[in-house]
PDB file of C-alpha atoms in Angstrom:
ATOM      1  CA  MET A   1     202.213-163.359  88.430  1.00  0.00           C
ATOM      2  CA  ALA A   2     200.841-163.015  84.982  1.00  0.00           C
ATOM      3  CA  LYS A   3     197.695-165.194  84.364  1.00  0.00           C
ATOM      4  CA  GLN A   4     198.339-168.419  82.385  1.00  0.00           C
ATOM      5  CA  THR A   5     196.411-169.614  79.308  1.00  0.00           C
ATOM      6  CA  ASP A   6     196.477-172.809  77.336  1.00  0.00           C
ATOM      7  CA  GLY A   7     197.708-170.913  74.174  1.00  0.00           C
ATOM      8  CA  ARG A   8     194.406-170.802  72.524  1.00  0.00           C
ATOM      9  CA  LYS A   9     192.389-168.836  75.028  1.00  0.00           C
ATOM     10  CA  ASN A  10     192.785-165.290  76.145  1.00  0.00           C
ATOM     11  CA  VAL A  11     193.487-164.125  79.766  1.00  0.00           C
ATOM     12  CA  ASN A  12     189.697-164.335  80.507  1.00  0.00           C
ATOM     13  CA  GLY A  13     189.664-167.791  79.697  1.00  0.00           C
ATOM     14  CA  GLU A  14     187.764-167.314  76.436  1.00  0.00           C
ATOM     15  CA  LYS A  15     188.714-169.294  73.300  1.00  0.00           C
ATOM     16  CA  TYR A  16     190.311-167.294  70.509  1.00  0.00           C
ATOM     17  CA  SER A  17     188.202-167.582  67.082  1.00  0.00           C
ATOM     18  CA  ALA A  18     189.496-169.641  64.479  1.00  0.00           C
ATOM     19  CA  THR A  19     189.983-166.767  62.187  1.00  0.00           C
ATOM     20  CA  TYR A  20     192.062-164.970  64.685  1.00  0.00           C
ATOM     21  CA  LEU A  21     194.243-168.016  65.128  1.00  0.00           C
ATOM     22  CA  LYS A  22     194.710-168.307  61.391  1.00  0.00           C
ATOM     23  CA  THR A  23     195.602-164.685  61.107  1.00  0.00           C
ATOM     24  CA  ILE A  24     198.199-164.985  63.775  1.00  0.00           C
ATOM     25  CA  HIS A  25     199.685-168.070  62.257  1.00  0.00           C
ATOM     26  CA  SER A  26     199.984-166.305  59.020  1.00  0.00           C
ATOM     27  CA  GLN A  27     201.668-163.245  60.593  1.00  0.00           C
ATOM     28  CA  LEU A  28     204.137-165.533  62.477  1.00  0.00           C
ATOM     29  CA  SER A  29     204.896-167.541  59.401  1.00  0.00           C
ATOM     30  CA  ALA A  30     205.593-164.333  57.350  1.00  0.00           C
ATOM     31  CA  ILE A  31     208.098-163.116  60.150  1.00  0.00           C
ATOM     32  CA  PHE A  32     209.926-166.692  59.999  1.00  0.00           C
ATOM     33  CA  ASN A  33     209.881-166.459  56.019  1.00  0.00           C
ATOM     34  CA  HIS A  34     211.677-163.120  56.273  1.00  0.00           C
ATOM     35  CA  ALA A  35     214.314-164.689  58.604  1.00  0.00           C
ATOM     36  CA  VAL A  36     214.790-167.549  56.414  1.00  0.00           C
ATOM     37  CA  ARG A  37     215.379-165.293  53.359  1.00  0.00           C
ATOM     38  CA  PHE A  38     217.540-162.665  54.917  1.00  0.00           C
ATOM     39  CA  TYR A  39     219.003-164.019  58.270  1.00  0.00           C
ATOM     40  CA  HIS A  40     219.908-167.547  57.411  1.00  0.00           C
ATOM     41  CA  LEU A  41     217.140-169.322  59.483  1.00  0.00           C
ATOM     42  CA  PRO A  42     217.237-172.848  58.271  1.00  0.00           C
ATOM     43  CA  TYR A  43     213.563-173.318  57.901  1.00  0.00           C
ATOM     44  CA  ASN A  44     210.185-171.963  58.763  1.00  0.00           C
ATOM     45  CA  PRO A  45     209.207-173.449  62.032  1.00  0.00           C
ATOM     46  CA  ALA A  46     205.671-172.178  61.764  1.00  0.00           C
ATOM     47  CA  GLN A  47     205.126-173.753  58.314  1.00  0.00           C
ATOM     48  CA  ARG A  48     206.761-177.017  59.542  1.00  0.00           C
ATOM     49  CA  ALA A  49     204.346-177.125  62.483  1.00  0.00           C
ATOM     50  CA  GLY A  50     201.403-176.732  60.208  1.00  0.00           C
ATOM     51  CA  THR A  51     198.565-174.187  60.258  1.00  0.00           C
ATOM     52  CA  ILE A  52     196.004-173.371  63.038  1.00  0.00           C
ATOM     53  CA  GLY A  53     192.513-172.170  62.722  1.00  0.00           C
ATOM     54  CA  ASN A  54     190.785-171.389  59.656  1.00  0.00           C
ATOM     55  CA  GLU A  55     189.239-168.484  57.928  1.00  0.00           C
ATOM     56  CA  GLU A  56     185.544-168.193  58.446  1.00  0.00           C
ATOM     57  CA  HIS A  57     183.914-167.107  55.140  1.00  0.00           C
ATOM     58  CA  LYS A  58     180.770-165.169  55.710  1.00  0.00           C
ATOM     59  CA  GLU A  59     177.962-165.673  53.479  1.00  0.00           C
ATOM     60  CA  MET A  60     177.536-162.841  50.923  1.00  0.00           C
ATOM     61  CA  LEU A  61     173.933-161.512  51.017  1.00  0.00           C
ATOM     62  CA  PHE A  62     172.272-159.178  48.696  1.00  0.00           C
ATOM     63  CA  TRP A  63     169.115-157.335  47.876  1.00  0.00           C
ATOM     64  CA  THR A  64     166.981-157.271  44.823  1.00  0.00           C
ATOM     65  CA  LYS A  65     166.309-153.940  43.509  1.00  0.00           C
ATOM     66  CA  GLU A  66     162.663-154.316  44.665  1.00  0.00           C
ATOM     67  CA  GLU A  67     163.956-155.045  48.252  1.00  0.00           C
ATOM     68  CA  TYR A  68     166.296-151.961  48.072  1.00  0.00           C
ATOM     69  CA  ILE A  69     163.405-149.720  46.876  1.00  0.00           C
ATOM     70  CA  LYS A  70     161.252-150.821  49.823  1.00  0.00           C
ATOM     71  CA  PHE A  71     164.160-150.259  52.087  1.00  0.00           C
ATOM     72  CA  SER A  72     164.940-146.707  50.767  1.00  0.00           C
ATOM     73  CA  ASP A  73     161.323-145.692  50.915  1.00  0.00           C
ATOM     74  CA  ALA A  74     161.271-146.669  54.724  1.00  0.00           C
ATOM     75  CA  ILE A  75     164.070-144.414  55.399  1.00  0.00           C
ATOM     76  CA  MET A  76     162.952-141.419  53.392  1.00  0.00           C
ATOM     77  CA  ASP A  77     161.936-139.518  56.460  1.00  0.00           C
ATOM     78  CA  LYS A  78     165.570-138.765  56.966  1.00  0.00           C
ATOM     79  CA  PRO A  79     167.231-137.329  53.803  1.00  0.00           C
ATOM     80  CA  LEU A  80     170.769-137.863  55.124  1.00  0.00           C
ATOM     81  CA  SER A  81     170.098-141.603  55.468  1.00  0.00           C
ATOM     82  CA  LEU A  82     168.348-141.844  52.073  1.00  0.00           C
ATOM     83  CA  TYR A  83     171.003-140.110  50.096  1.00  0.00           C
ATOM     84  CA  ALA A  84     173.749-141.872  51.889  1.00  0.00           C
ATOM     85  CA  PHE A  85     172.243-145.332  50.909  1.00  0.00           C
ATOM     86  CA  GLU A  86     171.569-144.120  47.426  1.00  0.00           C
ATOM     87  CA  LEU A  87     175.162-143.624  46.919  1.00  0.00           C
ATOM     88  CA  LEU A  88     176.087-146.857  48.574  1.00  0.00           C
ATOM     89  CA  TYR A  89     173.498-148.660  46.535  1.00  0.00           C
ATOM     90  CA  TRP A  90     174.004-147.026  43.187  1.00  0.00           C
ATOM     91  CA  CYS A  91     177.786-146.509  43.061  1.00  0.00           C
ATOM     92  CA  GLY A  92     179.078-149.499  45.001  1.00  0.00           C
ATOM     93  CA  ILE A  93     181.480-147.417  47.370  1.00  0.00           C
ATOM     94  CA  ARG A  94     182.823-148.457  50.615  1.00  0.00           C
ATOM     95  CA  VAL A  95     181.235-146.993  54.027  1.00  0.00           C
ATOM     96  CA  GLY A  96     184.441-145.065  54.862  1.00  0.00           C
ATOM     97  CA  GLU A  97     184.717-143.677  51.500  1.00  0.00           C
ATOM     98  CA  LEU A  98     180.925-142.489  51.511  1.00  0.00           C
ATOM     99  CA  LEU A  99     181.444-140.727  54.956  1.00  0.00           C
ATOM    100  CA  ALA A 100     184.529-138.866  53.510  1.00  0.00           C
ATOM    101  CA  LEU A 101     182.579-137.509  50.544  1.00  0.00           C
ATOM    102  CA  THR A 102     182.502-133.655  50.110  1.00  0.00           C
ATOM    103  CA  PRO A 103     180.673-131.367  47.615  1.00  0.00           C
ATOM    104  CA  ALA A 104     184.082-130.991  45.682  1.00  0.00           C
ATOM    105  CA  ASP A 105     184.095-134.883  44.910  1.00  0.00           C
ATOM    106  CA  PHE A 106     181.079-134.495  42.597  1.00  0.00           C
ATOM    107  CA  ASP A 107     181.316-133.146  38.909  1.00  0.00           C
ATOM    108  CA  PHE A 108     177.620-133.182  38.105  1.00  0.00           C
ATOM    109  CA  GLU A 109     178.421-131.916  34.516  1.00  0.00           C
ATOM    110  CA  LYS A 110     180.372-135.092  33.779  1.00  0.00           C
ATOM    111  CA  LYS A 111     177.997-137.232  36.051  1.00  0.00           C
ATOM    112  CA  ALA A 112     181.064-138.341  37.901  1.00  0.00           C
ATOM    113  CA  LEU A 113     182.088-138.962  41.461  1.00  0.00           C
ATOM    114  CA  THR A 114     185.838-138.952  42.585  1.00  0.00           C
ATOM    115  CA  ILE A 115     186.883-141.301  45.331  1.00  0.00           C
ATOM    116  CA  ASN A 116     190.191-140.235  46.910  1.00  0.00           C
ATOM    117  CA  LYS A 117     189.722-140.609  50.703  1.00  0.00           C
ATOM    118  CA  SER A 118     188.404-142.506  53.370  1.00  0.00           C
ATOM    119  CA  TYR A 119     186.770-141.480  56.882  1.00  0.00           C
ATOM    120  CA  GLN A 120     187.440-143.319  60.068  1.00  0.00           C
ATOM    121  CA  ARG A 121     186.422-142.511  63.869  1.00  0.00           C
ATOM    122  CA  LEU A 122     189.572-143.047  65.911  1.00  0.00           C
ATOM    123  CA  LYS A 123     189.682-142.510  69.545  1.00  0.00           C
ATOM    124  CA  GLY A 124     186.933-140.096  69.502  1.00  0.00           C
ATOM    125  CA  ARG A 125     188.137-138.066  66.543  1.00  0.00           C
ATOM    126  CA  ASP A 126     187.261-137.925  62.822  1.00  0.00           C
ATOM    127  CA  VAL A 127     190.254-138.969  60.663  1.00  0.00           C
ATOM    128  CA  ILE A 128     190.447-138.727  57.053  1.00  0.00           C
ATOM    129  CA  THR A 129     192.892-141.012  55.396  1.00  0.00           C
ATOM    130  CA  SER A 130     193.801-142.115  52.161  1.00  0.00           C
ATOM    131  CA  PRO A 131     191.657-144.924  50.468  1.00  0.00           C
ATOM    132  CA  LYS A 132     191.994-148.675  51.312  1.00  0.00           C
ATOM    133  CA  THR A 133     194.247-149.256  48.337  1.00  0.00           C
ATOM    134  CA  LEU A 134     195.980-147.336  45.542  1.00  0.00           C
ATOM    135  CA  LYS A 135     193.345-148.778  43.115  1.00  0.00           C
ATOM    136  CA  SER A 136     190.803-147.511  45.430  1.00  0.00           C
ATOM    137  CA  ASN A 137     191.534-143.950  44.082  1.00  0.00           C
ATOM    138  CA  ARG A 138     188.891-143.954  41.239  1.00  0.00           C
ATOM    139  CA  THR A 139     186.226-142.036  39.220  1.00  0.00           C
ATOM    140  CA  ILE A 140     182.698-143.398  39.253  1.00  0.00           C
ATOM    141  CA  LYS A 141     180.069-142.662  36.629  1.00  0.00           C
ATOM    142  CA  MET A 142     176.777-141.639  38.134  1.00  0.00           C
ATOM    143  CA  PRO A 143     173.260-141.909  36.676  1.00  0.00           C
ATOM    144  CA  GLN A 144     171.349-138.720  36.073  1.00  0.00           C
ATOM    145  CA  PHE A 145     168.794-139.126  38.720  1.00  0.00           C
ATOM    146  CA  LEU A 146     171.425-139.715  41.163  1.00  0.00           C
ATOM    147  CA  CYS A 147     173.302-136.452  40.287  1.00  0.00           C
ATOM    148  CA  ASP A 148     169.723-134.543  40.771  1.00  0.00           C
ATOM    149  CA  GLU A 149     169.269-136.355  44.084  1.00  0.00           C
ATOM    150  CA  ILE A 150     172.717-135.432  45.335  1.00  0.00           C
ATOM    151  CA  LYS A 151     172.583-131.767  44.166  1.00  0.00           C
ATOM    152  CA  GLU A 152     169.146-131.678  45.970  1.00  0.00           C
ATOM    153  CA  TYR A 153     170.716-132.891  49.112  1.00  0.00           C
ATOM    154  CA  ILE A 154     173.692-130.371  48.811  1.00  0.00           C
ATOM    155  CA  SER A 155     171.125-127.578  48.447  1.00  0.00           C
ATOM    156  CA  MET A 156     169.654-128.595  51.856  1.00  0.00           C
ATOM    157  CA  LEU A 157     172.802-128.188  53.758  1.00  0.00           C
ATOM    158  CA  TYR A 158     173.010-124.632  54.843  1.00  0.00           C
ATOM    159  CA  GLU A 159     176.314-122.960  53.525  1.00  0.00           C
ATOM    160  CA  ILE A 160     178.147-126.129  53.235  1.00  0.00           C
ATOM    161  CA  LYS A 161     181.834-125.681  52.155  1.00  0.00           C
ATOM    162  CA  ASP A 162     183.506-127.706  49.191  1.00  0.00           C
ATOM    163  CA  ASN A 163     185.770-129.532  51.664  1.00  0.00           C
ATOM    164  CA  GLU A 164     183.037-130.287  54.418  1.00  0.00           C
ATOM    165  CA  ARG A 165     181.692-133.762  54.794  1.00  0.00           C
ATOM    166  CA  LEU A 166     178.193-134.409  53.238  1.00  0.00           C
ATOM    167  CA  PHE A 167     177.533-137.101  55.846  1.00  0.00           C
ATOM    168  CA  PRO A 168     178.807-135.955  59.276  1.00  0.00           C
ATOM    169  CA  VAL A 169     177.797-139.233  60.842  1.00  0.00           C
ATOM    170  CA  THR A 170     179.661-142.449  61.915  1.00  0.00           C
ATOM    171  CA  LYS A 171     179.398-145.921  60.819  1.00  0.00           C
ATOM    172  CA  SER A 172     177.214-146.994  63.878  1.00  0.00           C
ATOM    173  CA  TYR A 173     174.503-144.407  62.639  1.00  0.00           C
ATOM    174  CA  LEU A 174     174.252-146.113  59.268  1.00  0.00           C
ATOM    175  CA  HIS A 175     174.066-149.559  60.946  1.00  0.00           C
ATOM    176  CA  HIS A 176     171.267-148.208  63.067  1.00  0.00           C
ATOM    177  CA  GLU A 177     169.382-147.019  60.001  1.00  0.00           C
ATOM    178  CA  MET A 178     170.104-150.229  58.358  1.00  0.00           C
ATOM    179  CA  ASP A 179     168.240-151.832  61.241  1.00  0.00           C
ATOM    180  CA  ARG A 180     165.513-149.333  61.198  1.00  0.00           C
ATOM    181  CA  GLY A 181     164.812-149.456  57.546  1.00  0.00           C
ATOM    182  CA  ALA A 182     165.059-153.123  56.918  1.00  0.00           C
ATOM    183  CA  LYS A 183     162.439-153.690  59.752  1.00  0.00           C
ATOM    184  CA  ALA A 184     160.155-151.167  58.610  1.00  0.00           C
ATOM    185  CA  ALA A 185     160.226-152.257  55.046  1.00  0.00           C
ATOM    186  CA  GLY A 186     159.999-155.951  55.917  1.00  0.00           C
ATOM    187  CA  VAL A 187     163.086-157.110  53.989  1.00  0.00           C
ATOM    188  CA  LYS A 188     165.824-159.167  55.185  1.00  0.00           C
ATOM    189  CA  ARG A 189     168.634-157.287  57.019  1.00  0.00           C
ATOM    190  CA  ILE A 190     171.954-157.483  55.110  1.00  0.00           C
ATOM    191  CA  ARG A 191     175.359-156.099  56.052  1.00  0.00           C
ATOM    192  CA  ILE A 192     176.027-152.624  54.813  1.00  0.00           C
ATOM    193  CA  HIS A 193     179.157-153.997  53.000  1.00  0.00           C
ATOM    194  CA  ASP A 194     176.642-156.565  51.371  1.00  0.00           C
ATOM    195  CA  ILE A 195     175.484-153.499  49.346  1.00  0.00           C
ATOM    196  CA  ARG A 196     178.691-153.791  47.378  1.00  0.00           C
ATOM    197  CA  HIS A 197     178.014-157.339  46.746  1.00  0.00           C
ATOM    198  CA  THR A 198     174.615-156.412  45.312  1.00  0.00           C
ATOM    199  CA  PHE A 199     176.061-153.661  43.062  1.00  0.00           C
ATOM    200  CA  ALA A 200     178.969-156.001  41.746  1.00  0.00           C
ATOM    201  CA  THR A 201     176.851-159.062  41.127  1.00  0.00           C
ATOM    202  CA  ALA A 202     174.269-157.018  39.231  1.00  0.00           C
ATOM    203  CA  LEU A 203     176.937-155.509  36.941  1.00  0.00           C
ATOM    204  CA  LEU A 204     178.072-159.023  36.488  1.00  0.00           C
ATOM    205  CA  GLU A 205     174.628-160.124  35.362  1.00  0.00           C
ATOM    206  CA  ALA A 206     174.462-157.229  33.071  1.00  0.00           C
ATOM    207  CA  ASP A 207     177.405-158.764  31.314  1.00  0.00           C
ATOM    208  CA  VAL A 208     179.789-155.698  32.226  1.00  0.00           C
ATOM    209  CA  ASP A 209     183.407-156.704  31.866  1.00  0.00           C
ATOM    210  CA  ILE A 210     184.777-157.828  35.072  1.00  0.00           C
ATOM    211  CA  ARG A 211     188.039-155.701  34.740  1.00  0.00           C
ATOM    212  CA  TYR A 212     185.697-152.457  34.575  1.00  0.00           C
ATOM    213  CA  ILE A 213     183.924-153.767  37.658  1.00  0.00           C
ATOM    214  CA  GLN A 214     187.100-154.066  39.339  1.00  0.00           C
ATOM    215  CA  GLU A 215     187.803-150.340  38.490  1.00  0.00           C
ATOM    216  CA  MET A 216     184.440-149.517  39.830  1.00  0.00           C
ATOM    217  CA  LEU A 217     184.865-151.189  42.976  1.00  0.00           C
ATOM    218  CA  GLY A 218     188.432-150.179  43.658  1.00  0.00           C
ATOM    219  CA  HIS A 219     189.730-153.742  44.198  1.00  0.00           C
ATOM    220  CA  SER A 220     193.424-154.132  44.058  1.00  0.00           C
ATOM    221  CA  SER A 221     193.062-157.555  42.652  1.00  0.00           C
ATOM    222  CA  ILE A 222     190.719-159.030  39.849  1.00  0.00           C
ATOM    223  CA  THR A 223     190.704-162.079  42.100  1.00  0.00           C
ATOM    224  CA  ILE A 224     188.854-160.086  44.744  1.00  0.00           C
ATOM    225  CA  THR A 225     186.285-159.092  42.128  1.00  0.00           C
ATOM    226  CA  GLU A 226     185.746-162.710  40.921  1.00  0.00           C
ATOM    227  CA  ILE A 227     184.697-163.819  44.330  1.00  0.00           C
ATOM    228  CA  TYR A 228     181.396-161.956  43.714  1.00  0.00           C
ATOM    229  CA  THR A 229     180.455-164.092  40.754  1.00  0.00           C
ATOM    230  CA  HIS A 230     178.937-167.018  42.723  1.00  0.00           C
ATOM    231  CA  VAL A 231     176.158-164.756  44.241  1.00  0.00           C
ATOM    232  CA  ALA A 232     175.100-163.288  40.821  1.00  0.00           C
ATOM    233  CA  THR A 233     171.245-163.355  40.264  1.00  0.00           C
ATOM    234  CA  ALA A 234     169.295-162.538  37.258  1.00  0.00           C
ATOM    235  CA  LYS A 235     166.809-160.711  39.310  1.00  0.00           C
ATOM    236  CA  GLN A 236     169.392-157.805  39.586  1.00  0.00           C
ATOM    237  CA  ARG A 237     169.906-157.172  36.011  1.00  0.00           C
ATOM    238  CA  ASP A 238     168.099-153.794  35.944  1.00  0.00           C
ATOM    239  CA  ILE A 239     170.430-152.276  38.628  1.00  0.00           C
ATOM    240  CA  LEU A 240     172.116-150.026  35.895  1.00  0.00           C
ATOM    241  CA  ALA A 241     168.584-148.514  34.842  1.00  0.00           C
ATOM    242  CA  THR A 242     169.342-144.710  34.271  1.00  0.00           C
ATOM    243  CA  LYS A 243     165.791-143.642  34.808  1.00  0.00           C
ATOM    244  CA  HIS A 244     164.669-142.968  38.407  1.00  0.00           C
ATOM    245  CA  PRO A 245     163.587-146.259  40.077  1.00  0.00           C
ATOM    246  CA  ARG A 246     160.429-144.491  41.665  1.00  0.00           C
ATOM    247  CA  LYS A 247     157.526-142.692  40.256  1.00  0.00           C
ATOM    248  CA  ASN A 248     156.724-139.403  41.727  1.00  0.00           C
ATOM    249  CA  PHE A 249     159.781-139.349  43.660  1.00  0.00           C
ATOM    250  CA  LYS A 250     159.734-136.505  46.208  1.00  0.00           C
ATOM    251  CA  ILE A 251     161.224-135.555  49.767  1.00  0.00           C
TER     252      ILE A 251
END
């Protein structure tokens, strides 16, 4: 006989999270809405019963430029880690987009980076897919110092082909490096995705048009971009500096 639950617990007796319950209710309601519209169901029972659960909004965190420099100095002993986080920080790209990058995605003459794919690790296999949304296909302008850094990094990789991954690691590796670097640098540990928050809010503080920021981040809706505005800080205005942020930078 199947193990019984009270409806809000799994088979192990553990309570489902409020966010999970909210997601299940939303999906069920969408199914009933479809039935009402196309199959003559008189009303949406999920809607009539009311919602369950709620979305848990995680606090958006960010680094100041000074905090990021301390962090990047702490991981400089591993070039792969350093250059990966340089791209995350100065271009605002997603982790999956970073891990799918190949040399062919860079046009150093135009100082441009093309985002047209994403990386996932599924069932022990490396899988390259289309980006998260149609808007995620985009071209990002890079500062000259970052072009120089990535060219230097590519030159370190022995006979790498144009279609080979520049960063042949997984997300778990980057999470480990985030832990290591934050601890060594003595800065707060933020989520890797929070680096995008840092990038977006800094652009907002620099009075960059929000629709351009939407294009840079690859957001499908301007509403998503606007969520970042409440964490903007004046301390980040210099993130768009085109000169290299370090003196005597050398690996």
